[in-house]
mmCIF file of C-alpha atoms in Angstrom:
data_model
loop_
_atom_site.group_PDB
_atom_site.id
_atom_site.type_symbol
_atom_site.label_atom_id
_atom_site.label_comp_id
_atom_site.label_asym_id
_atom_site.label_seq_id
_atom_site.Cartn_x
_atom_site.Cartn_y
_atom_site.Cartn_z
ATOM 1 C CA UNK J 129 10.920 -42.936 -51.818
ATOM 2 C CA UNK J 130 9.771 -40.025 -53.977
ATOM 3 C CA UNK J 131 12.446 -38.963 -56.443
ATOM 4 C CA UNK J 132 10.429 -36.144 -58.015
ATOM 5 C CA UNK J 133 9.403 -38.137 -61.083
ATOM 6 C CA UNK J 134 5.779 -38.770 -61.951
ATOM 7 C CA UNK J 135 3.970 -42.002 -61.223
ATOM 8 C CA UNK J 136 4.454 -43.193 -64.809
ATOM 9 C CA UNK J 137 7.680 -43.485 -66.768
ATOM 10 C CA UNK J 138 6.786 -40.833 -69.338
ATOM 11 C CA UNK J 139 5.486 -38.263 -66.868
ATOM 12 C CA UNK J 140 7.543 -35.074 -66.352
ATOM 13 C CA UNK J 141 9.184 -34.394 -63.027
ATOM 14 C CA UNK J 142 6.926 -32.754 -60.475
ATOM 15 C CA UNK J 143 8.277 -29.587 -58.976
ATOM 16 C CA UNK J 144 7.303 -29.264 -55.362
ATOM 17 C CA UNK J 145 6.188 -25.974 -53.983
ATOM 18 C CA UNK J 146 8.137 -24.596 -51.095
ATOM 19 C CA UNK J 147 10.219 -21.579 -50.290
ATOM 20 C CA UNK J 148 8.287 -19.275 -52.625
ATOM 21 C CA UNK J 149 6.515 -17.533 -49.750
ATOM 22 C CA UNK J 150 9.772 -17.035 -47.877
ATOM 23 C CA UNK J 151 11.486 -15.855 -51.056
ATOM 24 C CA UNK J 152 8.794 -13.268 -51.716
ATOM 25 C CA UNK J 153 8.922 -12.159 -48.075
ATOM 26 C CA UNK J 154 12.705 -11.757 -48.309
ATOM 27 C CA UNK J 155 12.363 -9.769 -51.519
ATOM 28 C CA UNK J 156 9.746 -7.438 -50.021
ATOM 29 C CA UNK J 157 11.764 -7.005 -46.829
ATOM 30 C CA UNK J 158 14.876 -6.268 -48.879
ATOM 31 C CA UNK J 159 13.057 -3.650 -50.958
ATOM 32 C CA UNK J 160 11.572 -2.015 -47.870
ATOM 33 C CA UNK J 161 14.931 -2.080 -46.084
ATOM 34 C CA UNK J 162 16.662 -0.506 -49.081
ATOM 35 C CA UNK J 163 14.056 2.250 -49.299
ATOM 36 C CA UNK J 164 14.211 2.999 -45.566
ATOM 37 C CA UNK J 165 18.016 2.857 -45.326
ATOM 38 C CA UNK J 166 18.358 6.064 -47.373
ATOM 39 C CA UNK J 167 16.401 8.085 -44.811
ATOM 40 C CA UNK J 168 18.915 9.423 -42.276
ATOM 41 C CA UNK J 169 16.673 9.144 -39.216
ATOM 42 C CA UNK J 170 15.415 5.668 -40.157
ATOM 43 C CA UNK J 171 18.798 4.238 -41.212
ATOM 44 C CA UNK J 172 18.913 1.933 -38.195
ATOM 45 C CA UNK J 173 15.484 0.524 -39.085
ATOM 46 C CA UNK J 174 16.810 -0.110 -42.594
ATOM 47 C CA UNK J 175 19.747 -2.000 -41.123
ATOM 48 C CA UNK J 176 17.472 -4.174 -38.973
ATOM 49 C CA UNK J 177 15.095 -4.871 -41.867
ATOM 50 C CA UNK J 178 18.081 -5.628 -44.071
ATOM 51 C CA UNK J 179 19.428 -8.184 -41.613
ATOM 52 C CA UNK J 180 16.014 -9.842 -41.434
ATOM 53 C CA UNK J 181 15.829 -9.885 -45.258
ATOM 54 C CA UNK J 182 19.252 -11.564 -45.429
ATOM 55 C CA UNK J 183 18.227 -14.269 -42.969
ATOM 56 C CA UNK J 184 14.832 -14.920 -44.573
ATOM 57 C CA UNK J 185 16.400 -14.909 -48.054
ATOM 58 C CA UNK J 186 19.047 -17.444 -47.118
ATOM 59 C CA UNK J 187 16.463 -19.664 -45.426
ATOM 60 C CA UNK J 188 14.258 -19.461 -48.555
ATOM 61 C CA UNK J 189 17.218 -20.337 -50.769
ATOM 62 C CA UNK J 190 18.158 -23.302 -48.608
ATOM 63 C CA UNK J 191 14.605 -24.585 -48.379
ATOM 64 C CA UNK J 192 13.987 -24.286 -52.105
ATOM 65 C CA UNK J 193 17.276 -26.033 -52.885
ATOM 66 C CA UNK J 194 16.534 -28.850 -50.468
ATOM 67 C CA UNK J 195 13.045 -29.629 -51.804
ATOM 68 C CA UNK J 196 13.631 -28.524 -55.402
ATOM 69 C CA UNK J 197 10.987 -25.845 -55.020
ATOM 70 C CA UNK J 198 10.567 -22.299 -56.146
ATOM 71 C CA UNK J 199 11.661 -19.179 -54.334
ATOM 72 C CA UNK J 200 15.412 -19.517 -54.798
ATOM 73 C CA UNK J 201 15.800 -16.459 -57.029
ATOM 74 C CA UNK J 202 13.586 -14.175 -54.990
ATOM 75 C CA UNK J 203 15.281 -15.345 -51.792
ATOM 76 C CA UNK J 204 18.728 -14.531 -53.165
ATOM 77 C CA UNK J 205 17.498 -11.181 -54.504
ATOM 78 C CA UNK J 206 15.988 -10.337 -51.097
ATOM 79 C CA UNK J 207 19.231 -11.259 -49.345
ATOM 80 C CA UNK J 208 21.266 -9.093 -51.749
ATOM 81 C CA UNK J 209 18.897 -6.137 -51.312
ATOM 82 C CA UNK J 210 19.077 -6.652 -47.543
ATOM 83 C CA UNK J 211 22.875 -6.593 -47.686
ATOM 84 C CA UNK J 212 22.807 -3.379 -49.710
ATOM 85 C CA UNK J 213 20.408 -1.857 -47.187
ATOM 86 C CA UNK J 214 22.710 -2.797 -44.300
ATOM 87 C CA UNK J 215 25.703 -1.230 -46.062
ATOM 88 C CA UNK J 216 23.887 1.953 -47.122
ATOM 89 C CA UNK J 217 22.080 2.362 -43.792
ATOM 90 C CA UNK J 218 25.326 1.839 -41.908
ATOM 91 C CA UNK J 219 27.231 4.367 -44.003
ATOM 92 C CA UNK J 220 24.503 6.990 -43.752
ATOM 93 C CA UNK J 221 23.960 6.462 -40.024
ATOM 94 C CA UNK J 222 27.701 6.530 -39.330
ATOM 95 C CA UNK J 223 28.145 9.589 -41.551
ATOM 96 C CA UNK J 224 25.365 11.544 -39.855
ATOM 97 C CA UNK J 225 26.623 10.579 -36.403
ATOM 98 C CA UNK J 226 30.158 11.675 -37.199
ATOM 99 C CA UNK J 227 28.931 14.966 -38.671
ATOM 100 C CA UNK J 228 26.874 15.711 -35.584
ATOM 101 C CA UNK J 229 29.702 14.854 -33.212
ATOM 102 C CA UNK J 230 32.434 16.746 -35.046
ATOM 103 C CA UNK J 231 30.916 20.215 -35.269
ATOM 104 C CA UNK J 232 32.807 23.238 -34.035
ATOM 105 C CA UNK J 233 30.119 23.989 -31.445
ATOM 106 C CA UNK J 234 30.320 20.462 -30.083
ATOM 107 C CA UNK J 235 34.097 20.633 -29.886
ATOM 108 C CA UNK J 236 33.934 24.028 -28.157
ATOM 109 C CA UNK J 237 31.518 22.714 -25.532
ATOM 110 C CA UNK J 238 33.564 19.567 -25.062
ATOM 111 C CA UNK J 239 36.724 21.623 -24.531
ATOM 112 C CA UNK J 240 34.862 23.927 -22.109
ATOM 113 C CA UNK J 241 33.982 21.030 -19.830
ATOM 114 C CA UNK J 242 32.316 22.427 -16.710
ATOM 115 C CA UNK J 243 33.920 25.902 -16.904
ATOM 116 C CA UNK J 244 30.883 28.211 -17.009
ATOM 117 C CA UNK J 245 32.803 31.134 -18.551
ATOM 118 C CA UNK J 246 33.996 28.989 -21.451
ATOM 119 C CA UNK J 247 30.489 27.570 -21.929
ATOM 120 C CA UNK J 248 29.128 31.124 -22.154
ATOM 121 C CA UNK J 249 31.816 31.974 -24.699
ATOM 122 C CA UNK J 250 30.750 28.959 -26.810
ATOM 123 C CA UNK J 251 27.127 30.052 -26.569
ATOM 124 C CA UNK J 252 28.008 33.533 -27.797
ATOM 125 C CA UNK J 253 30.264 32.284 -30.571
ATOM 126 C CA UNK J 254 28.115 29.470 -31.948
ATOM 127 C CA UNK J 255 24.635 30.600 -30.886
ATOM 128 C CA UNK J 256 21.747 28.217 -31.460
ATOM 129 C CA UNK J 257 23.940 25.286 -32.466
ATOM 130 C CA UNK J 258 25.792 25.399 -29.144
ATOM 131 C CA UNK J 259 22.517 25.793 -27.207
ATOM 132 C CA UNK J 260 21.097 22.724 -28.933
ATOM 133 C CA UNK J 261 24.242 20.722 -28.174
ATOM 134 C CA UNK J 262 24.196 21.866 -24.553
ATOM 135 C CA UNK J 263 20.517 20.909 -24.233
ATOM 136 C CA UNK J 264 21.270 17.471 -25.700
ATOM 137 C CA UNK J 265 24.151 16.949 -23.296
ATOM 138 C CA UNK J 266 22.110 17.898 -20.236
ATOM 139 C CA UNK J 267 19.085 15.785 -21.202
ATOM 140 C CA UNK J 268 21.224 12.710 -21.953
ATOM 141 C CA UNK J 269 22.963 12.800 -18.585
#
């Protein structure tokens, strides 16, 4: 059984390598996820990358703890950055979605339903914004 000590009594303990590659991968994924999560259109990609960074970071931490290897710190840092990316990406994505859905033009068109006269009134009142919303609604259905 190998207890981590050297072959001779005076030899220092040998630190096994393991988990460092996963820890570095988690750290890089966490940094990338955090950078991408601030971009409104790519917020969902930041969330996905953040979740992957959390998983890889926790695996790196567990592996390095189990075999007394390196990579624990970078794994934890990657998991924390991934968590921040998930939170920031979620808030930004949710915020943008709620802003888009709760515009006056959107509400006007929603209230108009299928009544063509009311739709025309919305188009006159809100102009391009209402046209864009109407185009989105017709292409999504």
